[in-house]
Amino acid sequence: MAGWVSRCARTLDTFGRVVAGQVARAPLAFFDETGFRTAARLHWLHSASTGMFVHLSVHRRRGTQATDAVGILPAFRGVAMHDAWAPYDTYTQATHALCSAHALRELVAVTECGSEQARCAAYRAIDALLALKKAADAARTTVAEAIADKLKAGELKALRTAVRDGIKATTARSSKTGCKHNALFKRLHSRWDDYLRWVHDLRLPFDNNPAEQTIRMAKLRIKVSGSLRTLLGAQDFAAIRTYLATADRHGQNMLDVLERAMGDRPWMPATV
């Protein structure tokens, strides 16, 4: 079985390069990474995807060394959607869009354990973000080109005021939690445009959920098995998963494309 897996992965080298090139040239792509225990130590699974292409890779490192090795983000010139993990921002040739769902989760945490003033600011920020999301979803449903100007201006003003109040409420940073909350409000202020690109351009998403979906099956693999025994085996798994996930997004049958790969004639997507 291990030999079959290795053989299948070897036939997909060209496929992986094609997918990486398609993601690198896309106007919008989603990026994420997650721990992926391999060879009795922590490795990292890196995901880069679009609506039609999924590229997964495994590396010993989490940061720019791994991202450079993959080669997608260094060549990417479109809008890169991801969380606020700092190494992504070193690729300045891309336009960065931060996941607002991550910001919402952090704001909810402030409402659970922050000071009274910080909780108040967080609640107001949450209300404004959700109102903007609802308006954006409604606009897309009606095929409108933008959120109504009056509503957008009002909610953005409310959000900015809440963020500023949150910074003031946590300035003392009197505890580890207070420092974390202060960093959140400061990040929302300093990365304002990156967090809210979707408000001004309805073609952009609210969150990075598509990237998280690409790693869900891989996380299930680790949950079931505990780990992969070798780095080569993990890399083979990522290559085959890249193939299957991309084929699925193109409406292909999983068994059919696997049979083609094992016959040294893997399915290839139409590219432009």
Tab-separated table of C-alpha atoms in Angstrom:
chain	number	residue	atom	x	y	z
A	1	MET	CA	0.000	0.000	0.000
A	2	ALA	CA	2.818	2.410	0.873
A	3	GLY	CA	4.400	1.648	-2.476
A	4	TRP	CA	1.157	2.432	-4.300
A	5	VAL	CA	0.811	5.737	-2.463
A	6	SER	CA	4.391	6.689	-3.319
A	7	ARG	CA	3.923	5.682	-6.949
A	8	CYS	CA	0.718	7.728	-7.232
A	9	ALA	CA	2.389	10.796	-5.713
A	10	ARG	CA	5.339	10.549	-8.113
A	11	THR	CA	2.998	10.758	-11.109
A	12	LEU	CA	1.586	14.043	-9.771
A	13	ASP	CA	4.740	16.212	-9.780
A	14	THR	CA	3.683	18.062	-12.928
A	15	PHE	CA	0.127	18.360	-11.653
A	16	GLY	CA	1.339	20.031	-8.453
A	17	ARG	CA	3.387	22.558	-10.411
A	18	VAL	CA	0.420	23.365	-12.657
A	19	VAL	CA	-1.849	23.947	-9.659
A	20	ALA	CA	0.764	26.094	-7.912
A	21	GLY	CA	1.068	28.233	-11.029
A	22	GLN	CA	-2.693	28.652	-11.314
A	23	VAL	CA	-2.994	29.787	-7.685
A	24	ALA	CA	-0.018	32.141	-8.020
A	25	ARG	CA	-1.648	33.872	-11.007
A	26	ALA	CA	-5.134	34.153	-9.482
A	27	PRO	CA	-6.641	37.558	-8.596
A	28	LEU	CA	-7.737	36.185	-5.190
A	29	ALA	CA	-6.293	33.302	-3.171
A	30	PHE	CA	-6.686	31.915	0.331
A	31	PHE	CA	-3.754	30.947	2.546
A	32	ASP	CA	-3.584	29.006	5.805
A	33	GLU	CA	-1.324	26.669	7.761
A	34	THR	CA	-1.842	24.148	10.533
A	35	GLY	CA	0.186	21.789	12.675
A	36	PHE	CA	0.657	18.379	11.043
A	37	ARG	CA	2.472	15.873	13.258
A	38	THR	CA	4.932	13.891	11.162
A	39	ALA	CA	7.923	11.663	11.965
A	40	ALA	CA	7.365	12.054	15.732
A	41	ARG	CA	7.622	15.852	15.654
A	42	LEU	CA	5.540	18.871	14.721
A	43	HIS	CA	5.525	19.776	11.042
A	44	TRP	CA	3.228	22.158	9.177
A	45	LEU	CA	0.654	21.706	6.455
A	46	HIS	CA	0.476	24.777	4.186
A	47	SER	CA	-2.575	25.523	2.064
A	48	ALA	CA	-2.985	27.881	-0.883
A	49	SER	CA	-6.228	27.756	-2.829
A	50	THR	CA	-8.725	29.435	-5.118
A	51	GLY	CA	-12.269	28.529	-6.040
A	52	MET	CA	-11.014	25.868	-8.483
A	53	PHE	CA	-7.511	24.913	-7.330
A	54	VAL	CA	-6.107	23.565	-4.051
A	55	HIS	CA	-2.396	23.249	-3.283
A	56	LEU	CA	-1.214	21.512	-0.104
A	57	SER	CA	2.349	20.940	1.067
A	58	VAL	CA	4.108	19.734	4.225
A	59	HIS	CA	7.238	21.380	5.615
A	60	ARG	CA	9.303	21.217	8.796
A	61	ARG	CA	8.880	24.943	9.294
A	62	ARG	CA	5.865	27.197	9.637
A	63	GLY	CA	7.197	30.568	8.468
A	64	THR	CA	8.705	32.180	5.400
A	65	GLN	CA	11.180	29.351	4.799
A	66	ALA	CA	8.282	27.006	4.084
A	67	THR	CA	6.327	29.633	2.123
A	68	ASP	CA	9.363	30.351	-0.041
A	69	ALA	CA	9.839	26.627	-0.651
A	70	VAL	CA	6.244	26.308	-1.895
A	71	GLY	CA	6.813	29.326	-4.161
A	72	ILE	CA	3.185	30.452	-4.498
A	73	LEU	CA	2.944	33.484	-2.234
A	74	PRO	CA	6.345	34.914	-3.287
A	75	ALA	CA	5.029	35.045	-6.879
A	76	PHE	CA	1.481	36.105	-5.985
A	77	ARG	CA	0.301	39.587	-7.056
A	78	GLY	CA	-3.425	39.461	-6.275
A	79	VAL	CA	-5.437	39.733	-3.054
A	80	ALA	CA	-4.141	37.291	-0.444
A	81	MET	CA	-6.749	36.364	2.161
A	82	HIS	CA	-5.358	34.989	5.426
A	83	ASP	CA	-5.303	35.424	9.184
A	84	ALA	CA	-3.148	37.993	10.975
A	85	TRP	CA	-0.084	35.765	11.288
A	86	ALA	CA	2.830	38.153	10.690
A	87	PRO	CA	4.997	36.189	8.176
A	88	TYR	CA	2.323	36.525	5.492
A	89	ASP	CA	2.793	40.285	5.536
A	90	THR	CA	6.445	40.029	4.488
A	91	TYR	CA	5.253	39.386	0.920
A	92	THR	CA	4.584	43.003	0.099
A	93	GLN	CA	3.934	42.503	-3.626
A	94	ALA	CA	0.490	41.069	-2.748
A	95	THR	CA	-2.537	42.992	-1.495
A	96	HIS	CA	-3.407	41.555	1.909
A	97	ALA	CA	-6.925	40.985	3.227
A	98	LEU	CA	-7.316	39.817	6.828
A	99	CYS	CA	-10.025	37.413	7.948
A	100	SER	CA	-12.794	39.271	9.768
A	101	ALA	CA	-14.116	36.019	11.266
A	102	HIS	CA	-10.852	35.709	13.198
A	103	ALA	CA	-11.317	39.282	14.439
A	104	LEU	CA	-14.863	38.463	15.543
A	105	ARG	CA	-13.661	35.455	17.538
A	106	GLU	CA	-11.055	37.597	19.274
A	107	LEU	CA	-13.642	40.271	20.053
A	108	VAL	CA	-15.947	37.648	21.531
A	109	ALA	CA	-13.074	36.589	23.796
A	110	VAL	CA	-12.799	40.202	25.005
A	111	THR	CA	-16.512	40.193	25.928
A	112	GLU	CA	-15.916	37.069	28.025
A	113	CYS	CA	-12.893	38.094	30.067
A	114	GLY	CA	-12.082	41.769	29.433
A	115	SER	CA	-12.600	44.772	31.659
A	116	GLU	CA	-16.020	46.434	31.681
A	117	GLN	CA	-14.907	49.217	29.336
A	118	ALA	CA	-13.153	46.750	27.011
A	119	ARG	CA	-16.199	44.476	26.911
A	120	CYS	CA	-18.411	47.423	26.004
A	121	ALA	CA	-16.089	48.419	23.154
A	122	ALA	CA	-15.913	44.827	21.920
A	123	TYR	CA	-19.701	44.423	21.898
A	124	ARG	CA	-20.068	47.605	19.847
A	125	ALA	CA	-17.358	46.502	17.418
A	126	ILE	CA	-19.058	43.118	17.000
A	127	ASP	CA	-22.428	44.756	16.316
A	128	ALA	CA	-20.926	47.024	13.659
A	129	LEU	CA	-19.011	44.199	11.941
A	130	LEU	CA	-22.073	41.958	11.842
A	131	ALA	CA	-24.252	44.789	10.523
A	132	LEU	CA	-21.758	45.377	7.708
A	133	LYS	CA	-21.607	41.648	6.931
A	134	LYS	CA	-25.405	41.446	6.810
A	135	ALA	CA	-25.515	44.431	4.473
A	136	ALA	CA	-22.812	42.933	2.232
A	137	ASP	CA	-24.626	39.592	2.052
A	138	ALA	CA	-27.903	41.347	1.226
A	139	ALA	CA	-26.233	43.409	-1.483
A	140	ARG	CA	-24.784	40.274	-3.106
A	141	THR	CA	-28.201	38.592	-2.964
A	142	THR	CA	-29.778	41.469	-4.868
A	143	VAL	CA	-26.789	41.702	-7.217
A	144	ALA	CA	-26.069	45.225	-5.979
A	145	GLU	CA	-22.620	46.604	-6.690
A	146	ALA	CA	-22.051	48.004	-3.200
A	147	ILE	CA	-23.460	48.447	0.295
A	148	ALA	CA	-25.687	51.504	0.641
A	149	ASP	CA	-23.441	54.504	1.328
A	150	LYS	CA	-25.375	55.797	4.334
A	151	LEU	CA	-25.438	52.440	6.086
A	152	LYS	CA	-21.783	51.750	5.315
A	153	ALA	CA	-20.632	55.151	6.564
A	154	GLY	CA	-22.640	54.854	9.779
A	155	GLU	CA	-21.439	51.367	10.675
A	156	LEU	CA	-17.835	52.124	9.790
A	157	LYS	CA	-17.949	55.183	12.027
A	158	ALA	CA	-19.407	53.095	14.860
A	159	LEU	CA	-16.734	50.448	14.364
A	160	ARG	CA	-13.885	52.960	14.329
A	161	THR	CA	-15.179	54.612	17.502
A	162	ALA	CA	-15.456	51.214	19.213
A	163	VAL	CA	-11.898	50.305	18.228
A	164	ARG	CA	-10.516	53.594	19.533
A	165	ASP	CA	-12.439	53.175	22.785
A	166	GLY	CA	-11.076	49.643	23.043
A	167	ILE	CA	-7.513	50.913	22.719
A	168	LYS	CA	-8.108	53.446	25.493
A	169	ALA	CA	-9.806	50.878	27.725
A	170	THR	CA	-6.846	48.492	27.472
A	171	THR	CA	-3.965	50.993	27.415
A	172	ALA	CA	-2.865	50.087	30.955
A	173	ARG	CA	-2.168	46.487	29.864
A	174	SER	CA	-2.262	45.559	33.523
A	175	SER	CA	-2.354	41.821	32.852
A	176	LYS	CA	-1.409	39.305	30.180
A	177	THR	CA	-5.029	39.251	29.036
A	178	GLY	CA	-5.137	43.045	28.957
A	179	CYS	CA	-2.028	43.114	26.764
A	180	LYS	CA	-3.650	40.650	24.363
A	181	HIS	CA	-6.825	42.710	24.140
A	182	ASN	CA	-4.871	45.913	23.606
A	183	ALA	CA	-2.928	44.257	20.781
A	184	LEU	CA	-6.210	43.225	19.150
A	185	PHE	CA	-7.707	46.717	19.200
A	186	LYS	CA	-4.436	48.245	17.982
A	187	ARG	CA	-4.266	45.717	15.152
A	188	LEU	CA	-7.845	46.488	14.118
A	189	HIS	CA	-6.863	50.158	14.001
A	190	SER	CA	-3.550	49.764	12.179
A	191	ARG	CA	-4.810	47.124	9.713
A	192	TRP	CA	-8.176	48.818	9.149
A	193	ASP	CA	-8.058	48.626	5.356
A	194	ASP	CA	-6.894	45.007	5.311
A	195	TYR	CA	-9.690	43.863	7.624
A	196	LEU	CA	-12.403	45.741	5.713
A	197	ARG	CA	-11.581	45.274	2.033
A	198	TRP	CA	-14.756	43.175	1.674
A	199	VAL	CA	-16.864	46.169	2.766
A	200	HIS	CA	-15.721	48.211	-0.239
A	201	ASP	CA	-15.398	45.386	-2.769
A	202	LEU	CA	-18.212	42.819	-2.654
A	203	ARG	CA	-16.167	40.399	-4.750
A	204	LEU	CA	-13.994	39.792	-1.693
A	205	PRO	CA	-15.093	37.470	1.127
A	206	PHE	CA	-15.685	38.272	4.788
A	207	ASP	CA	-13.539	35.404	6.030
A	208	ASN	CA	-10.820	32.911	5.194
A	209	ASN	CA	-13.138	29.925	5.515
A	210	PRO	CA	-12.258	28.493	2.053
A	211	ALA	CA	-8.655	28.015	3.220
A	212	GLU	CA	-9.771	26.354	6.438
A	213	GLN	CA	-11.966	23.978	4.415
A	214	THR	CA	-8.964	22.792	2.400
A	215	ILE	CA	-7.123	21.588	5.519
A	216	ARG	CA	-10.134	20.009	7.239
A	217	MET	CA	-9.701	16.564	5.697
A	218	ALA	CA	-5.967	16.592	6.447
A	219	LYS	CA	-6.658	17.414	10.092
A	220	LEU	CA	-9.105	14.519	10.188
A	221	ARG	CA	-6.338	12.272	8.836
A	222	ILE	CA	-4.091	13.240	11.754
A	223	LYS	CA	-6.942	12.909	14.247
A	224	VAL	CA	-7.570	9.329	13.129
A	225	SER	CA	-3.962	8.169	12.801
A	226	GLY	CA	-2.204	10.390	15.339
A	227	SER	CA	0.583	11.265	12.902
A	228	LEU	CA	2.324	10.272	9.693
A	229	ARG	CA	5.454	8.173	10.156
A	230	THR	CA	7.757	9.891	7.648
A	231	LEU	CA	8.098	13.298	6.026
A	232	LEU	CA	8.124	11.663	2.595
A	233	GLY	CA	4.831	9.943	3.396
A	234	ALA	CA	3.319	13.256	4.530
A	235	GLN	CA	4.485	14.942	1.339
A	236	ASP	CA	2.987	12.132	-0.731
A	237	PHE	CA	-0.296	12.555	1.152
A	238	ALA	CA	-0.275	16.314	0.423
A	239	ALA	CA	0.418	15.725	-3.278
A	240	ILE	CA	-2.446	13.251	-3.623
A	241	ARG	CA	-4.783	15.453	-1.593
A	242	THR	CA	-3.874	18.416	-3.843
A	243	TYR	CA	-4.864	16.272	-6.819
A	244	LEU	CA	-8.141	15.001	-5.372
A	245	ALA	CA	-9.306	18.331	-3.910
A	246	THR	CA	-8.643	20.149	-7.182
A	247	ALA	CA	-10.324	17.405	-9.214
A	248	ASP	CA	-13.343	17.564	-6.920
A	249	ARG	CA	-13.662	21.311	-7.493
A	250	HIS	CA	-13.699	20.584	-11.221
A	251	GLY	CA	-16.524	18.072	-10.813
A	252	GLN	CA	-14.385	14.990	-11.404
A	253	ASN	CA	-15.083	11.536	-9.941
A	254	MET	CA	-12.544	10.646	-7.229
A	255	LEU	CA	-12.137	6.993	-8.185
A	256	ASP	CA	-11.767	7.807	-11.868
A	257	VAL	CA	-8.985	10.339	-11.347
A	258	LEU	CA	-7.174	8.012	-8.923
A	259	GLU	CA	-7.263	5.226	-11.493
A	260	ARG	CA	-5.845	7.598	-14.094
A	261	ALA	CA	-3.030	8.668	-11.769
A	262	MET	CA	-2.131	5.048	-10.992
A	263	GLY	CA	-2.061	4.402	-14.733
A	264	ASP	CA	0.555	7.155	-15.199
A	265	ARG	CA	-1.962	9.358	-17.017
A	266	PRO	CA	-3.294	11.708	-14.313
A	267	TRP	CA	-6.220	13.970	-15.012
A	268	MET	CA	-5.171	17.550	-15.735
A	269	PRO	CA	-7.380	20.642	-15.348
A	270	ALA	CA	-8.043	22.988	-18.201
A	271	THR	CA	-5.811	26.049	-17.756
A	272	VAL	CA	-5.667	29.453	-19.393
